[in-house]
Amino acid sequence: FDVEPGKLDDNGDESLTTGDKAALTDGETNEQDPGLRTPVSGDGPPPSGETPGDDPQPQRVLVGQMPAQVRDGSEVSLIVHIARSVPVGPRTRSTLMKPWPIPADGSDVTVVVHADNGLIPLGPVQQVIRVPASSDSDPVRFAFRASQVDVSRVEVTTWAGGKYLAKLTFEVSVTDRGPNLEPTTKVATVNDVDPEAGAVTLQIHHADGRYTFQLHNDQCVYDPVMVAVEAGADGVLSRARETLRRFAMDTKTPPYSPAVAREWLQNTGVGLWNSIVPEAIREQYLQLHSRISTFSIATGNDALPWELLYPMTKTHDAGFLVDQFPVTRTVFNTDRSRRINLGGARFVEAARSPANASAEFKAIGRIVAPGQELTVVNNLNDLLHLFASGEAGLTHFACHATYRNDGSGASISMCDGDFTPMMLATAKAKETLTAGRPLVFINACRSAGAEPYFTEMMGWAQQFLGAGAGAFVGTLWDVRSTSAQNFAEEFYGRLMTGQTLGLAAMHARKAVKNDMDPTWLAYTVYGDANALAFQ
């Protein structure tokens, strides 16, 4: 697990590219002549709790400009600002964002830029933009020197304290001939920038065996730290996952005794923390520990079991990270919802389901829809229609999922064919789940795994959240069916009593915690830790 300093190498998430339409309302597009600007405004009553003098419904978009092609050796500028209105034309796209309050004296937003090694920074890669309450922000400039003939990627992320707001990705072609091209303007929505006290986000980028870590909280954004993962680390992690699967599958002859199993789990978590997470990030975490209320892990194409992290030093031992406070994951370039839908429950029965699937469905039905008849979906055609219709509410799978490295990726076998993440591409493009904000829970093995698909990652979480789901819950390895049912019952019960997504997951873990059964560590929860359920 040893790591050493390495270069920044980011992965690309979907950005707003040339030729896209300007989406100004849900499902509505608007194309205008180049140079026109579309005002962004909100509707509906002001948010509760606002103070006099606050701008009740300012809308903001993140705007960046950067040349698409430059000469090798030339200086390159990236210009970023936050605006109230969107520049509209054939080379831009924008999406109407939700209203958010900005104090009368403005709000600070941190802009962080990551660039491939073909572009050498000539100044700071992190700057703060002051967003006025009633006007556009001033622009900030990031300067680079083109140093390598290649296509370089530049990623811009914005943060309000520990809260991730928006992201833009540019591609810059560095050539040894030809002129510099005019800058490309890209636009992204910026979500609520009101920082949450105690909210901490660990942003993780992974590509070509390299990780970039950056810790954010409501008071500061730390500098990014880059590491290269040792070649043998993947093998070590594979063996660890295989042992975790054995705990779940082989209950008669488990790999270790209870005492040794407890030590094995702890040492695995401590090893992951000390070997993968850079020392600078570990020190920052310890400085923030007493003030953390929620911990979010923002990732892209990374599939490491971060839920296993066990922070420990000579003087600090508070247990597994997920034992200390609500821990959730987020996916880059997806909108986080504060509301998750438990109404209109559907239960998906796959061709390969655990023996207790029916009992699990009935138990959950008694919690989320007492007295109502269960709606069970057991064929692929009905399942795809549900996600395409925009009518999906709570969707709970009890199944055995498969995951193969032969290019086929993850799948769930239904009676009339395999359900794969690729089949959600249309739902993601149309964002058909946005109106309903359903909770999707796949109670199966490796259901949160990801597989590359063109330039996007094709995990279940990425696809469902990209389509607009309010939250997604999956498992990182095989789990015991009884423990899985108990976790689900406790999780839904907590949500129905008004607990947040993060607290419900934390208490559900504790309810099934068992030294001989690591099921409680297998669950990965994607969404806003402070989201609340509705029906």
XYZ file of C-alpha atoms in Angstrom:
535
model
C 0.000 0.000 0.000
C 3.026 2.307 0.057
C 2.608 5.488 -1.957
C 5.002 8.134 -3.170
C 4.601 11.670 -4.528
C 3.411 11.771 -8.114
C 1.977 14.103 -10.684
C -1.562 15.318 -10.985
C -3.523 13.235 -13.446
C -7.241 13.905 -13.392
C -10.119 12.046 -14.886
C -12.710 13.690 -17.055
C -16.313 14.071 -16.095
C -18.986 15.358 -18.400
C -18.554 19.046 -19.181
C -20.562 21.505 -21.225
C -19.194 21.248 -24.741
C -19.381 23.082 -28.050
C -22.651 22.621 -29.887
C -24.757 21.824 -26.837
C -28.061 23.641 -26.400
C -28.774 26.071 -23.621
C -31.149 24.329 -21.250
C -32.988 27.094 -19.451
C -35.781 25.155 -17.800
C -36.359 21.489 -16.967
C -36.405 19.741 -20.335
C -36.600 23.044 -22.256
C -33.935 24.427 -24.596
C -33.352 27.890 -25.949
C -31.053 28.821 -28.807
C -30.376 32.463 -29.574
C -28.039 34.499 -31.698
C -24.397 34.580 -30.591
C -23.614 37.354 -28.174
C -27.039 37.537 -26.548
C -27.274 36.943 -22.832
C -30.168 35.188 -21.136
C -31.037 36.516 -17.685
C -31.260 33.852 -15.008
C -34.077 34.288 -12.529
C -36.000 32.183 -10.062
C -39.646 31.762 -9.270
C -41.697 30.903 -6.212
C -41.556 32.311 -2.678
C -38.272 33.275 -1.013
C -36.610 30.590 1.090
C -37.616 30.682 4.729
C -35.274 32.134 7.269
C -33.848 34.877 5.052
C -32.788 38.122 6.608
C -33.763 41.544 5.267
C -31.266 42.805 2.735
C -30.445 39.347 1.366
C -30.991 38.800 -2.346
C -33.841 36.260 -1.995
C -33.353 34.279 -5.202
C -30.076 34.926 -6.972
C -29.186 32.380 -9.639
C -25.584 31.792 -10.606
C -23.637 29.961 -13.291
C -19.946 29.164 -13.465
C -18.396 30.498 -16.679
C -14.921 29.691 -17.978
C -12.975 30.682 -21.089
C -9.912 28.898 -22.461
C -8.423 28.456 -25.973
C -9.124 25.129 -27.655
C -5.733 25.149 -29.419
C -2.403 26.820 -28.599
C 1.163 26.728 -29.859
C 3.770 24.778 -27.929
C 5.692 27.144 -25.624
C 3.003 29.821 -25.561
C 1.282 31.228 -22.478
C -2.300 30.097 -21.972
C -5.013 31.861 -19.955
C -8.024 30.374 -18.241
C -10.548 33.061 -17.245
C -13.245 32.156 -14.708
C -16.114 34.139 -13.263
C -19.523 33.552 -11.654
C -22.411 35.300 -13.366
C -26.089 36.060 -12.918
C -26.763 35.496 -16.630
C -25.573 33.068 -19.256
C -23.759 33.926 -22.501
C -25.830 32.105 -25.130
C -24.634 31.019 -28.539
C -23.691 27.999 -30.639
C -20.635 27.338 -28.462
C -22.277 27.440 -25.032
C -24.753 25.561 -22.888
C -26.293 26.371 -19.547
C -28.850 24.932 -17.159
C -31.203 26.862 -14.926
C -30.104 26.352 -11.363
C -32.015 26.348 -8.114
C -32.242 29.592 -6.070
C -29.825 30.067 -3.202
C -29.389 32.900 -0.676
C -26.357 35.211 -0.818
C -25.788 37.688 2.034
C -25.924 41.381 1.212
C -22.141 41.624 1.498
C -21.555 38.697 -0.881
C -20.201 35.168 -0.579
C -16.759 33.627 -1.157
C -16.363 30.732 -3.600
C -13.053 28.888 -3.966
C -11.984 27.974 -7.506
C -9.519 25.081 -7.856
C -7.870 24.210 -11.180
C -6.236 20.883 -12.076
C -4.233 20.602 -15.331
C -2.395 17.797 -17.125
C 1.378 17.930 -17.098
C 1.352 19.383 -20.632
C 0.293 22.711 -19.107
C 2.643 24.123 -16.464
C 1.014 26.540 -13.955
C 2.599 29.996 -13.931
C 0.754 31.108 -10.808
C -1.675 29.863 -8.147
C -4.046 27.040 -9.067
C -6.493 28.010 -6.318
C -8.182 31.399 -5.993
C -11.191 32.848 -4.172
C -13.976 34.638 -6.046
C -16.184 37.073 -4.179
C -19.759 36.687 -5.447
C -21.747 39.940 -4.993
C -25.398 39.758 -4.052
C -26.639 41.725 -7.053
C -24.040 41.481 -9.830
C -21.513 39.231 -11.550
C -18.242 38.451 -9.840
C -14.970 39.846 -11.086
C -13.064 37.407 -13.308
C -9.951 35.590 -12.108
C -7.109 34.451 -14.362
C -5.126 31.199 -14.185
C -1.980 31.197 -16.334
C -0.173 28.195 -17.855
C 2.725 27.523 -20.181
C 2.123 24.945 -22.947
C 5.057 22.538 -22.659
C 4.133 19.384 -24.567
C 2.551 18.669 -27.960
C -0.530 16.733 -26.916
C -4.137 17.192 -25.833
C -4.214 18.448 -22.237
C -7.207 18.459 -19.927
C -7.975 21.260 -17.498
C -10.543 20.807 -14.752
C -12.154 23.655 -12.805
C -14.028 22.901 -9.580
C -15.751 25.366 -7.276
C -16.330 25.067 -3.542
C -18.122 26.902 -0.745
C -16.319 25.684 2.338
C -16.715 21.899 2.327
C -19.510 21.867 -0.255
C -18.804 20.958 -3.887
C -20.621 23.315 -6.256
C -19.792 22.758 -9.913
C -17.166 21.567 -12.361
C -15.962 22.449 -15.867
C -13.534 20.469 -18.005
C -11.589 21.899 -20.955
C -9.446 20.172 -23.574
C -6.560 22.187 -24.983
C -4.720 20.934 -28.065
C -1.035 21.920 -27.912
C 0.464 21.935 -31.425
C 3.803 22.804 -32.998
C 2.145 24.605 -35.906
C -0.984 26.608 -36.612
C -2.478 29.607 -34.807
C -3.946 29.842 -31.346
C -7.717 29.437 -31.550
C -10.281 31.690 -29.904
C -11.249 30.764 -26.341
C -14.084 28.329 -25.845
C -16.714 29.470 -23.361
C -18.235 26.796 -21.131
C -20.968 27.202 -18.584
C -22.019 25.059 -15.628
C -24.684 25.512 -12.998
C -23.543 26.430 -9.514
C -25.568 24.942 -6.682
C -26.306 26.357 -3.243
C -23.139 28.011 -1.939
C -24.274 28.434 1.634
C -21.585 26.518 3.621
C -22.681 23.974 6.219
C -20.986 24.063 9.610
C -18.905 20.948 10.119
C -19.390 19.615 6.579
C -16.136 18.144 5.277
C -15.529 16.825 1.763
C -12.592 14.679 0.665
C -12.258 15.135 -3.083
C -10.492 12.235 -4.820
C -9.384 12.041 -8.447
C -7.946 8.836 -9.856
C -6.345 8.092 -13.217
C -3.469 5.901 -14.409
C -2.682 4.682 -10.904
C -2.420 8.203 -9.472
C -4.599 9.857 -6.871
C -5.163 13.520 -6.115
C -6.665 14.318 -2.705
C -8.075 17.629 -1.503
C -9.860 18.311 1.774
C -12.524 21.026 2.070
C -14.499 22.282 5.034
C -16.751 25.247 5.793
C -13.777 27.420 6.801
C -11.051 26.610 4.272
C -10.026 24.636 1.202
C -6.655 22.916 1.595
C -4.145 22.587 -1.220
C -4.412 19.397 -3.322
C -2.017 16.538 -2.536
C -0.961 14.104 -5.272
C 0.314 10.536 -4.837
C 1.139 7.587 -7.057
C -0.242 4.256 -5.884
C 2.312 1.471 -5.785
C 1.826 -1.137 -8.506
C 1.084 -3.925 -6.025
C -1.626 -2.024 -4.170
C -4.416 -3.211 -6.477
C -3.469 -6.815 -5.769
C -3.474 -6.212 -2.025
C -6.895 -4.608 -2.237
C -8.204 -7.463 -4.381
C -7.086 -9.966 -1.762
C -8.708 -7.863 0.958
C -12.005 -7.782 -0.934
C -11.830 -11.533 -1.489
C -11.379 -12.105 2.257
C -14.349 -9.840 2.949
C -16.431 -11.916 0.545
C -15.378 -15.093 2.344
C -16.597 -13.652 5.630
C -20.022 -13.195 4.064
C -20.261 -16.381 2.029
C -18.631 -19.031 4.220
C -20.462 -18.835 7.539
C -19.650 -22.414 8.590
C -15.877 -22.206 8.172
C -15.013 -18.471 8.375
C -11.429 -17.445 7.532
C -10.674 -16.249 11.093
C -11.842 -16.543 14.677
C -13.868 -13.618 16.085
C -10.849 -12.075 17.844
C -8.614 -12.391 14.788
C -11.404 -11.215 12.487
C -11.746 -8.030 14.531
C -8.006 -7.424 14.266
C -8.005 -8.186 10.535
C -10.769 -5.686 9.791
C -9.115 -2.973 11.861
C -5.673 -3.542 10.363
C -7.117 -3.490 6.849
C -8.756 -0.120 7.550
C -5.641 1.323 9.215
C -3.475 0.084 6.341
C -5.746 1.680 3.766
C -5.749 4.988 5.670
C -1.985 5.154 6.199
C -0.906 3.798 2.818
C -3.338 5.376 0.352
C -4.249 8.665 2.079
C -1.274 11.104 2.021
C 0.202 12.251 5.325
C -0.792 15.881 4.687
C -4.443 14.864 4.308
C -4.260 12.711 7.443
C -2.909 15.655 9.439
C -5.594 17.992 8.101
C -8.257 15.452 9.050
C -6.963 15.249 12.628
C -7.036 19.041 12.877
C -10.688 19.078 11.784
C -11.847 15.921 13.564
C -13.535 17.497 16.585
C -15.554 19.853 14.329
C -16.745 17.347 11.688
C -20.520 16.879 11.484
C -20.719 15.075 8.119
C -18.011 13.574 5.899
C -18.481 13.338 2.138
C -16.212 11.488 -0.300
C -16.387 12.992 -3.792
C -15.102 10.580 -6.433
C -15.234 9.923 -10.144
C -14.027 6.608 -11.547
C -12.607 5.331 -8.283
C -13.832 2.042 -6.791
C -11.676 1.760 -3.662
C -13.581 0.762 -0.490
C -13.230 4.107 1.295
C -15.869 2.978 3.784
C -13.150 0.759 5.278
C -10.959 3.710 6.287
C -9.784 3.540 9.897
C -7.911 6.742 10.922
C -5.359 5.962 13.638
C -2.219 7.472 15.166
C -0.308 6.865 18.401
C -2.718 9.163 20.224
C -5.885 8.997 18.110
C -8.228 6.026 17.693
C -11.915 6.797 17.218
C -12.765 3.724 15.151
C -13.743 3.301 11.530
C -14.594 6.526 9.733
C -18.186 5.364 9.146
C -18.539 4.698 12.899
C -17.762 8.304 13.863
C -20.140 10.474 11.827
C -22.411 10.270 8.758
C -20.304 9.313 5.718
C -21.685 9.488 2.190
C -20.260 9.637 -1.316
C -20.971 12.047 -4.137
C -20.350 11.768 -7.862
C -18.792 14.627 -9.806
C -21.133 16.540 -12.116
C -24.354 15.298 -10.521
C -26.835 17.432 -8.640
C -27.256 16.552 -4.973
C -30.815 16.604 -3.691
C -31.935 17.423 -0.154
C -35.118 15.368 -0.722
C -35.291 11.641 -1.442
C -38.505 9.911 -2.404
C -39.717 6.823 -0.517
C -43.201 6.934 -2.063
C -44.574 4.698 -4.811
C -42.333 1.836 -3.724
C -41.395 -0.835 -6.269
C -39.516 -3.986 -5.372
C -37.333 -5.556 -8.071
C -37.132 -9.332 -8.038
C -34.292 -10.520 -10.255
C -33.930 -13.943 -11.862
C -31.205 -14.617 -9.290
C -32.453 -13.358 -5.934
C -31.622 -14.341 -2.354
C -33.901 -16.913 -0.750
C -35.233 -14.270 1.646
C -36.020 -11.691 -1.070
C -39.777 -11.975 -0.550
C -39.397 -11.620 3.219
C -37.166 -8.575 2.705
C -39.733 -6.940 0.419
C -42.565 -7.539 2.912
C -40.530 -6.206 5.843
C -39.602 -3.015 3.987
C -43.166 -2.640 2.703
C -44.463 -2.656 6.277
C -42.099 0.244 7.020
C -42.515 2.500 3.981
C -46.049 1.565 2.866
C -47.932 -0.085 5.758
C -51.179 -1.732 4.748
C -50.505 -1.356 1.015
C -50.071 -4.165 -1.491
C -46.503 -4.633 -2.684
C -45.664 -3.745 -6.283
C -43.075 -6.241 -7.533
C -41.199 -5.794 -10.822
C -39.700 -8.981 -12.199
C -39.019 -8.289 -15.879
C -36.592 -5.979 -17.638
C -39.138 -4.354 -19.940
C -41.266 -3.073 -17.034
C -38.154 -1.926 -15.153
C -36.844 0.119 -18.097
C -40.298 1.625 -18.652
C -40.409 2.650 -14.993
C -37.120 4.563 -15.220
C -38.022 6.103 -18.588
C -41.474 7.254 -17.471
C -40.284 9.653 -14.786
C -42.725 8.038 -12.340
C -40.186 6.035 -10.349
C -40.317 6.301 -6.584
C -38.447 4.139 -4.111
C -36.894 1.261 -6.091
C -35.459 -1.561 -4.002
C -33.558 -4.503 -5.535
C -32.867 -7.761 -3.684
C -30.647 -9.697 -6.047
C -27.325 -11.222 -6.935
C -25.430 -8.885 -9.255
C -22.452 -9.914 -11.363
C -19.374 -7.964 -12.314
C -16.900 -9.056 -14.984
C -13.676 -7.526 -16.240
C -14.221 -8.730 -19.817
C -15.839 -5.452 -20.840
C -19.416 -6.483 -20.031
C -19.208 -4.819 -16.605
C -21.987 -5.008 -14.002
C -25.340 -6.674 -14.639
C -28.458 -7.913 -12.885
C -30.204 -10.888 -14.511
C -33.940 -10.390 -15.038
C -36.292 -13.024 -16.444
C -36.183 -11.437 -19.921
C -32.556 -10.246 -20.074
C -29.710 -8.609 -18.188
C -30.109 -5.128 -16.712
C -26.855 -3.154 -17.041
C -25.848 0.440 -16.241
C -25.616 1.163 -19.981
C -29.386 0.751 -20.208
C -29.742 3.903 -18.105
C -27.938 6.079 -20.669
C -31.190 7.505 -22.065
C -32.638 8.090 -18.606
C -29.414 9.896 -17.685
C -29.432 12.028 -20.846
C -33.058 13.048 -20.250
C -32.697 13.162 -16.441
C -35.987 11.313 -16.151
C -35.637 10.696 -12.401
C -35.128 14.359 -11.460
C -38.799 15.154 -10.893
C -39.351 12.194 -8.557
C -35.938 12.091 -6.818
C -36.316 8.377 -5.953
C -34.103 6.419 -3.610
C -32.568 3.483 -5.477
C -31.246 0.671 -3.284
C -29.503 -2.317 -4.882
C -29.001 -4.852 -2.117
C -26.496 -7.034 -3.962
C -22.823 -7.839 -4.357
C -20.571 -5.225 -5.959
C -23.569 -3.159 -7.006
C -21.586 0.082 -6.673
C -18.774 -1.067 -8.981
C -17.835 1.016 -12.003
C -16.737 0.168 -15.539
C -15.297 2.618 -18.115
C -17.678 3.484 -20.972
C -16.236 5.941 -23.485
C -15.334 9.040 -21.436
C -17.908 8.402 -18.693
C -17.880 5.971 -15.816
C -20.605 3.386 -15.899
C -21.268 2.412 -12.298
C -24.801 2.044 -11.057
C -24.396 5.072 -8.790
C -23.096 7.309 -11.569
C -25.945 6.373 -13.892
C -28.801 6.589 -11.393
C -27.604 9.874 -9.878
C -26.924 11.262 -13.353
C -30.533 10.425 -14.237
C -31.700 12.436 -11.219
C -32.137 9.926 -8.394
C -32.227 11.505 -4.952
C -29.830 8.927 -3.496
C -28.294 5.555 -4.298
C -27.292 2.740 -1.938
C -25.227 -0.261 -3.034
C -22.828 -2.869 -1.689
C -19.126 -3.185 -2.462
C -18.879 -6.948 -1.983
C -21.110 -9.966 -1.298
C -23.147 -9.606 1.878
C -25.073 -12.053 4.028
C -28.748 -12.019 3.113
C -29.984 -11.851 6.706
C -27.625 -8.989 7.587
C -28.580 -7.230 4.352
C -32.272 -7.395 5.241
C -31.609 -6.148 8.774
C -29.547 -3.240 7.447
C -32.303 -2.281 4.997
C -35.035 -2.445 7.648
C -33.071 -0.245 10.061
C -32.104 2.169 7.276
C -35.670 2.674 6.027
C -37.023 2.832 9.564
C -34.636 5.661 10.427
C -35.519 7.582 7.258
C -39.239 7.235 7.961
C -38.782 8.732 11.438
C -37.183 11.853 9.961
C -33.468 11.110 10.252
C -31.143 12.354 7.527
C -29.676 10.049 4.890
C -26.261 10.109 6.555
C -27.570 9.402 10.066
C -29.874 6.633 8.828
C -26.947 4.887 7.147
C -24.691 5.297 10.199
C -27.279 3.850 12.596
C -28.106 1.009 10.183
C -24.412 0.058 10.119
C -24.280 -0.003 13.901
C -27.435 -2.105 14.075
C -25.834 -4.957 12.084
C -22.244 -4.498 13.269
C -20.604 -7.886 13.853
C -16.917 -8.848 14.051
C -17.565 -12.025 12.068
C -19.696 -10.326 9.418
C -18.328 -7.202 7.640
C -21.682 -6.534 5.940
C -21.990 -3.301 7.948
C -18.903 -1.932 6.159
C -19.990 -3.080 2.691
C -22.634 -0.413 2.097
C -21.788 2.692 0.099
C -24.322 5.522 0.228
C -24.367 8.181 -2.489
C -26.219 11.420 -1.850
C -26.412 14.465 0.387
C -25.784 13.415 3.993
C -28.407 15.929 5.155
C -31.125 14.804 2.715
C -34.531 13.931 4.189
C -37.107 11.436 2.953
C -40.577 12.309 1.672
C -43.481 10.341 0.227
